[in-house]
């Protein structure tokens, strides 16, 4: 499959756009000391990458893993989209292999968009009817992206109206120092509320005074204004 890998890389390299790449480098914070430090962009929009991933969804896992090791953000994203397609179409054995490959290569799932397009569809789906202890291991990781994988994986459970894991992890991660985790946890709490407002309100009533402000703002973004203000002012 070496020829196939080179074909995909060449196709993506030929689509590079320097203006979009420069914007993406700023947007994804690639400067010194920032969360995406050193990442390189080709400047290709996500819808284009999705089309390419669907076209190469037959790519074997070994070759997809090599793509995931690319220095370019969009090539890694394409590899993750291929893995999602592979998981969706695969039998139990293939799904287990995709899940294992994903966690083994978590260091390359190293920005918030890469996590968000993959963690619910691979980690969340795989763990739906399995032991979920790995999520707590990931949530305790020193790696920001592994912590984000933990909470984003629960999006799959939320979509099945299962909220317990999200709320447990939210309680653990509410002390996290990173803004990107605050946003992710707040987002997942909001998704819980979209399906069961009483469950989210019960969680917030117990914990909102210790939630980081960004996390709280994301969690209550769609609340009625009076209720939102009560939480923001600490008078709920």
mmCIF file of C-alpha atoms in Angstrom:
data_model
loop_
_atom_site.group_PDB
_atom_site.id
_atom_site.type_symbol
_atom_site.label_atom_id
_atom_site.label_comp_id
_atom_site.label_asym_id
_atom_site.label_seq_id
_atom_site.Cartn_x
_atom_site.Cartn_y
_atom_site.Cartn_z
ATOM 1 C CA UNK A 1 0.000 0.000 0.000
ATOM 2 C CA UNK A 2 3.041 2.304 -0.161
ATOM 3 C CA UNK A 3 1.900 3.566 -3.547
ATOM 4 C CA UNK A 4 -1.568 4.281 -2.144
ATOM 5 C CA UNK A 5 -0.138 6.265 0.759
ATOM 6 C CA UNK A 6 1.971 8.368 -1.578
ATOM 7 C CA UNK A 7 -1.049 8.917 -3.824
ATOM 8 C CA UNK A 8 -3.098 10.285 -0.921
ATOM 9 C CA UNK A 9 -0.254 12.500 0.269
ATOM 10 C CA UNK A 10 0.312 13.859 -3.223
ATOM 11 C CA UNK A 11 -3.384 14.581 -3.672
ATOM 12 C CA UNK A 12 -3.456 16.506 -0.411
ATOM 13 C CA UNK A 13 -0.218 18.346 -1.082
ATOM 14 C CA UNK A 14 -1.560 19.429 -4.470
ATOM 15 C CA UNK A 15 -4.576 20.993 -2.724
ATOM 16 C CA UNK A 16 -2.528 23.157 -0.389
ATOM 17 C CA UNK A 17 -3.535 26.797 -0.035
ATOM 18 C CA UNK A 18 -1.025 29.064 1.673
ATOM 19 C CA UNK A 19 -3.572 31.708 2.709
ATOM 20 C CA UNK A 20 -5.851 29.168 4.392
ATOM 21 C CA UNK A 21 -2.815 27.474 5.927
ATOM 22 C CA UNK A 22 -1.636 30.747 7.465
ATOM 23 C CA UNK A 23 -5.093 31.376 8.924
ATOM 24 C CA UNK A 24 -5.287 27.815 10.285
ATOM 25 C CA UNK A 25 -1.870 28.166 11.913
ATOM 26 C CA UNK A 26 -3.128 31.194 13.829
ATOM 27 C CA UNK A 27 -6.554 29.692 14.589
ATOM 28 C CA UNK A 28 -5.108 26.457 15.976
ATOM 29 C CA UNK A 29 -2.481 28.285 18.048
ATOM 30 C CA UNK A 30 0.758 26.914 16.617
ATOM 31 C CA UNK A 31 3.074 29.579 18.038
ATOM 32 C CA UNK A 32 5.755 28.976 20.699
ATOM 33 C CA UNK A 33 4.189 27.867 23.976
ATOM 34 C CA UNK A 34 0.706 27.551 22.489
ATOM 35 C CA UNK A 35 -1.296 24.331 22.525
ATOM 36 C CA UNK A 36 -0.660 23.563 18.851
ATOM 37 C CA UNK A 37 2.989 24.601 18.873
ATOM 38 C CA UNK A 38 4.886 23.523 15.754
ATOM 39 C CA UNK A 39 1.934 22.026 13.883
ATOM 40 C CA UNK A 40 2.012 22.516 10.114
ATOM 41 C CA UNK A 41 -0.979 23.130 7.860
ATOM 42 C CA UNK A 42 -1.657 22.629 4.182
ATOM 43 C CA UNK A 43 -4.736 24.846 4.130
ATOM 44 C CA UNK A 44 -7.490 22.407 3.069
ATOM 45 C CA UNK A 45 -11.081 22.708 4.236
ATOM 46 C CA UNK A 46 -12.647 19.858 6.225
ATOM 47 C CA UNK A 47 -15.427 19.031 3.708
ATOM 48 C CA UNK A 48 -12.752 18.366 1.093
ATOM 49 C CA UNK A 49 -10.875 16.107 3.502
ATOM 50 C CA UNK A 50 -14.062 14.180 4.267
ATOM 51 C CA UNK A 51 -14.605 13.463 0.580
ATOM 52 C CA UNK A 52 -11.040 12.237 0.187
ATOM 53 C CA UNK A 53 -11.336 10.054 3.298
ATOM 54 C CA UNK A 54 -14.501 8.420 1.966
ATOM 55 C CA UNK A 55 -12.754 7.700 -1.305
ATOM 56 C CA UNK A 56 -9.858 5.971 0.488
ATOM 57 C CA UNK A 57 -11.879 4.273 3.220
ATOM 58 C CA UNK A 58 -10.615 0.895 1.966
ATOM 59 C CA UNK A 59 -7.052 1.786 3.045
ATOM 60 C CA UNK A 60 -5.574 -0.852 5.341
ATOM 61 C CA UNK A 61 -4.926 0.026 8.974
ATOM 62 C CA UNK A 62 -1.142 -0.145 8.743
ATOM 63 C CA UNK A 63 -1.133 2.419 5.927
ATOM 64 C CA UNK A 64 -3.649 4.626 7.724
ATOM 65 C CA UNK A 65 -1.416 4.577 10.797
ATOM 66 C CA UNK A 66 1.484 5.825 8.671
ATOM 67 C CA UNK A 67 -0.687 8.695 7.413
ATOM 68 C CA UNK A 68 -1.553 9.530 11.014
ATOM 69 C CA UNK A 69 2.153 10.087 11.712
ATOM 70 C CA UNK A 70 2.324 12.936 9.188
ATOM 71 C CA UNK A 71 3.761 16.315 10.117
ATOM 72 C CA UNK A 72 0.783 17.964 8.384
ATOM 73 C CA UNK A 73 -2.410 18.516 10.328
ATOM 74 C CA UNK A 74 -4.756 17.830 7.413
ATOM 75 C CA UNK A 75 -3.084 14.526 6.578
ATOM 76 C CA UNK A 76 -3.504 13.407 10.191
ATOM 77 C CA UNK A 77 -7.123 14.536 10.065
ATOM 78 C CA UNK A 78 -7.687 12.560 6.864
ATOM 79 C CA UNK A 79 -6.192 9.472 8.512
ATOM 80 C CA UNK A 80 -8.571 9.859 11.462
ATOM 81 C CA UNK A 81 -11.553 10.260 9.153
ATOM 82 C CA UNK A 82 -10.499 7.061 7.373
ATOM 83 C CA UNK A 83 -10.314 5.298 10.747
ATOM 84 C CA UNK A 84 -13.824 6.502 11.588
ATOM 85 C CA UNK A 85 -15.082 5.134 8.250
ATOM 86 C CA UNK A 86 -13.247 1.882 8.852
ATOM 87 C CA UNK A 87 -14.735 1.507 12.331
ATOM 88 C CA UNK A 88 -18.231 2.262 11.042
ATOM 89 C CA UNK A 89 -18.018 -0.381 8.317
ATOM 90 C CA UNK A 90 -15.920 -3.000 10.119
ATOM 91 C CA UNK A 91 -16.855 -6.130 12.011
ATOM 92 C CA UNK A 92 -15.991 -6.674 15.681
ATOM 93 C CA UNK A 93 -12.386 -7.647 14.975
ATOM 94 C CA UNK A 94 -11.757 -4.607 12.787
ATOM 95 C CA UNK A 95 -13.390 -2.299 15.324
ATOM 96 C CA UNK A 96 -11.169 -3.635 18.080
ATOM 97 C CA UNK A 97 -8.090 -3.088 15.898
ATOM 98 C CA UNK A 98 -9.149 0.484 15.056
ATOM 99 C CA UNK A 99 -9.761 1.253 18.731
ATOM 100 C CA UNK A 100 -6.379 -0.180 19.729
ATOM 101 C CA UNK A 101 -4.563 1.671 16.966
ATOM 102 C CA UNK A 102 -6.259 4.926 17.942
ATOM 103 C CA UNK A 103 -5.237 4.771 21.591
ATOM 104 C CA UNK A 104 -1.732 3.589 20.729
ATOM 105 C CA UNK A 105 -1.333 6.666 18.525
ATOM 106 C CA UNK A 106 -3.064 9.232 20.740
ATOM 107 C CA UNK A 107 0.033 11.457 20.602
ATOM 108 C CA UNK A 108 -0.853 12.185 16.962
ATOM 109 C CA UNK A 109 -4.457 13.087 17.822
ATOM 110 C CA UNK A 110 -3.011 16.342 19.006
ATOM 111 C CA UNK A 111 -5.455 19.160 18.510
ATOM 112 C CA UNK A 112 -9.054 19.743 19.515
ATOM 113 C CA UNK A 113 -10.527 19.239 16.037
ATOM 114 C CA UNK A 114 -8.676 15.936 15.623
ATOM 115 C CA UNK A 115 -10.099 14.714 18.921
ATOM 116 C CA UNK A 116 -13.612 15.940 18.218
ATOM 117 C CA UNK A 117 -14.033 14.238 14.830
ATOM 118 C CA UNK A 118 -12.763 10.896 16.090
ATOM 119 C CA UNK A 119 -13.116 10.210 19.831
ATOM 120 C CA UNK A 120 -16.932 9.824 19.960
ATOM 121 C CA UNK A 121 -16.990 7.662 16.836
ATOM 122 C CA UNK A 122 -14.154 5.320 17.828
ATOM 123 C CA UNK A 123 -13.575 5.371 21.596
ATOM 124 C CA UNK A 124 -17.166 6.154 22.526
ATOM 125 C CA UNK A 125 -18.667 3.569 20.194
ATOM 126 C CA UNK A 126 -16.219 0.886 21.223
ATOM 127 C CA UNK A 127 -16.871 1.392 24.934
ATOM 128 C CA UNK A 128 -20.652 1.644 24.681
ATOM 129 C CA UNK A 129 -21.203 -1.889 25.995
ATOM 130 C CA UNK A 130 -17.792 -2.407 27.601
ATOM 131 C CA UNK A 131 -15.902 -1.489 30.735
ATOM 132 C CA UNK A 132 -15.112 2.239 30.649
ATOM 133 C CA UNK A 133 -12.232 2.437 33.123
ATOM 134 C CA UNK A 134 -9.920 3.584 30.312
ATOM 135 C CA UNK A 135 -11.792 6.900 30.241
ATOM 136 C CA UNK A 136 -10.694 7.628 33.808
ATOM 137 C CA UNK A 137 -7.109 6.713 32.949
ATOM 138 C CA UNK A 138 -7.262 9.142 30.025
ATOM 139 C CA UNK A 139 -8.894 11.812 32.175
ATOM 140 C CA UNK A 140 -5.955 11.580 34.602
ATOM 141 C CA UNK A 141 -3.353 11.849 31.832
ATOM 142 C CA UNK A 142 -0.769 14.636 31.690
ATOM 143 C CA UNK A 143 -1.600 14.889 27.995
ATOM 144 C CA UNK A 144 -4.267 17.528 27.294
ATOM 145 C CA UNK A 145 -5.559 15.692 24.233
ATOM 146 C CA UNK A 146 -6.019 12.402 26.066
ATOM 147 C CA UNK A 147 -8.095 14.230 28.668
ATOM 148 C CA UNK A 148 -10.183 15.727 25.875
ATOM 149 C CA UNK A 149 -10.559 12.270 24.286
ATOM 150 C CA UNK A 150 -11.991 11.040 27.603
ATOM 151 C CA UNK A 151 -14.789 13.610 27.800
ATOM 152 C CA UNK A 152 -15.501 13.727 24.037
ATOM 153 C CA UNK A 153 -15.848 9.953 23.900
ATOM 154 C CA UNK A 154 -18.912 10.334 26.109
ATOM 155 C CA UNK A 155 -20.678 12.296 23.363
ATOM 156 C CA UNK A 156 -21.573 8.905 21.901
ATOM 157 C CA UNK A 157 -23.190 7.887 25.200
ATOM 158 C CA UNK A 158 -25.060 11.195 25.406
ATOM 159 C CA UNK A 159 -26.551 10.583 21.977
ATOM 160 C CA UNK A 160 -27.949 7.335 23.387
ATOM 161 C CA UNK A 161 -29.405 9.234 26.382
ATOM 162 C CA UNK A 162 -26.796 7.838 28.761
ATOM 163 C CA UNK A 163 -25.332 10.634 30.888
ATOM 164 C CA UNK A 164 -23.705 9.089 33.944
ATOM 165 C CA UNK A 165 -20.183 8.840 32.492
ATOM 166 C CA UNK A 166 -20.245 12.416 31.224
ATOM 167 C CA UNK A 167 -21.265 13.743 34.621
ATOM 168 C CA UNK A 168 -18.670 11.666 36.495
ATOM 169 C CA UNK A 169 -15.889 12.846 34.183
ATOM 170 C CA UNK A 170 -17.132 16.431 34.310
ATOM 171 C CA UNK A 171 -16.796 16.361 38.100
ATOM 172 C CA UNK A 172 -13.237 15.032 37.782
ATOM 173 C CA UNK A 173 -12.224 17.490 35.057
ATOM 174 C CA UNK A 174 -13.827 20.590 36.533
ATOM 175 C CA UNK A 175 -10.492 21.317 38.240
ATOM 176 C CA UNK A 176 -8.507 21.049 35.011
ATOM 177 C CA UNK A 177 -6.336 24.069 34.312
ATOM 178 C CA UNK A 178 -6.680 24.168 30.533
ATOM 179 C CA UNK A 179 -9.255 26.328 28.789
ATOM 180 C CA UNK A 180 -9.733 23.733 26.029
ATOM 181 C CA UNK A 181 -10.901 21.226 28.631
ATOM 182 C CA UNK A 182 -13.223 23.808 30.177
ATOM 183 C CA UNK A 183 -14.840 24.320 26.777
ATOM 184 C CA UNK A 184 -15.092 20.594 26.066
ATOM 185 C CA UNK A 185 -16.652 19.733 29.429
ATOM 186 C CA UNK A 186 -19.049 22.671 29.238
ATOM 187 C CA UNK A 187 -20.060 21.594 25.748
ATOM 188 C CA UNK A 188 -20.783 18.029 26.891
ATOM 189 C CA UNK A 189 -22.809 19.301 29.862
ATOM 190 C CA UNK A 190 -24.831 21.432 27.461
ATOM 191 C CA UNK A 191 -25.451 18.360 25.296
ATOM 192 C CA UNK A 192 -26.725 16.513 28.372
ATOM 193 C CA UNK A 193 -29.077 19.425 29.044
ATOM 194 C CA UNK A 194 -30.313 19.424 25.467
ATOM 195 C CA UNK A 195 -31.662 15.927 26.131
ATOM 196 C CA UNK A 196 -32.430 16.048 29.859
ATOM 197 C CA UNK A 197 -32.385 19.541 31.316
ATOM 198 C CA UNK A 198 -33.217 18.318 34.809
ATOM 199 C CA UNK A 199 -30.073 16.134 34.882
ATOM 200 C CA UNK A 200 -27.852 19.040 33.863
ATOM 201 C CA UNK A 201 -29.504 21.434 36.318
ATOM 202 C CA UNK A 202 -29.106 18.907 39.153
ATOM 203 C CA UNK A 203 -25.396 18.580 38.346
ATOM 204 C CA UNK A 204 -24.906 22.337 38.115
ATOM 205 C CA UNK A 205 -26.788 23.053 41.337
ATOM 206 C CA UNK A 206 -24.310 20.825 43.141
ATOM 207 C CA UNK A 207 -21.123 21.921 41.372
ATOM 208 C CA UNK A 208 -21.527 25.274 39.604
ATOM 209 C CA UNK A 209 -19.725 27.322 42.261
ATOM 210 C CA UNK A 210 -16.506 25.417 41.589
ATOM 211 C CA UNK A 211 -16.728 25.260 37.786
ATOM 212 C CA UNK A 212 -14.339 27.459 35.797
ATOM 213 C CA UNK A 213 -16.237 30.381 34.261
ATOM 214 C CA UNK A 214 -15.661 29.218 30.678
ATOM 215 C CA UNK A 215 -16.960 25.747 31.515
ATOM 216 C CA UNK A 216 -20.046 27.205 33.162
ATOM 217 C CA UNK A 217 -20.723 29.631 30.296
ATOM 218 C CA UNK A 218 -20.588 26.800 27.770
ATOM 219 C CA UNK A 219 -22.813 24.590 29.929
ATOM 220 C CA UNK A 220 -25.591 27.185 30.355
ATOM 221 C CA UNK A 221 -25.316 28.875 26.970
ATOM 222 C CA UNK A 222 -28.865 27.921 25.923
ATOM 223 C CA UNK A 223 -30.569 28.305 29.284
ATOM 224 C CA UNK A 224 -33.420 30.802 29.749
ATOM 225 C CA UNK A 225 -31.838 34.175 30.475
ATOM 226 C CA UNK A 226 -33.016 34.429 34.079
ATOM 227 C CA UNK A 227 -31.652 30.995 34.933
ATOM 228 C CA UNK A 228 -28.408 31.667 33.074
ATOM 229 C CA UNK A 229 -27.862 34.903 34.992
ATOM 230 C CA UNK A 230 -28.599 33.192 38.303
ATOM 231 C CA UNK A 231 -25.767 30.742 37.656
ATOM 232 C CA UNK A 232 -23.372 33.395 36.383
ATOM 233 C CA UNK A 233 -24.018 35.637 39.404
ATOM 234 C CA UNK A 234 -23.779 32.742 41.845
ATOM 235 C CA UNK A 235 -27.292 33.252 43.219
ATOM 236 C CA UNK A 236 -28.926 30.078 41.994
#
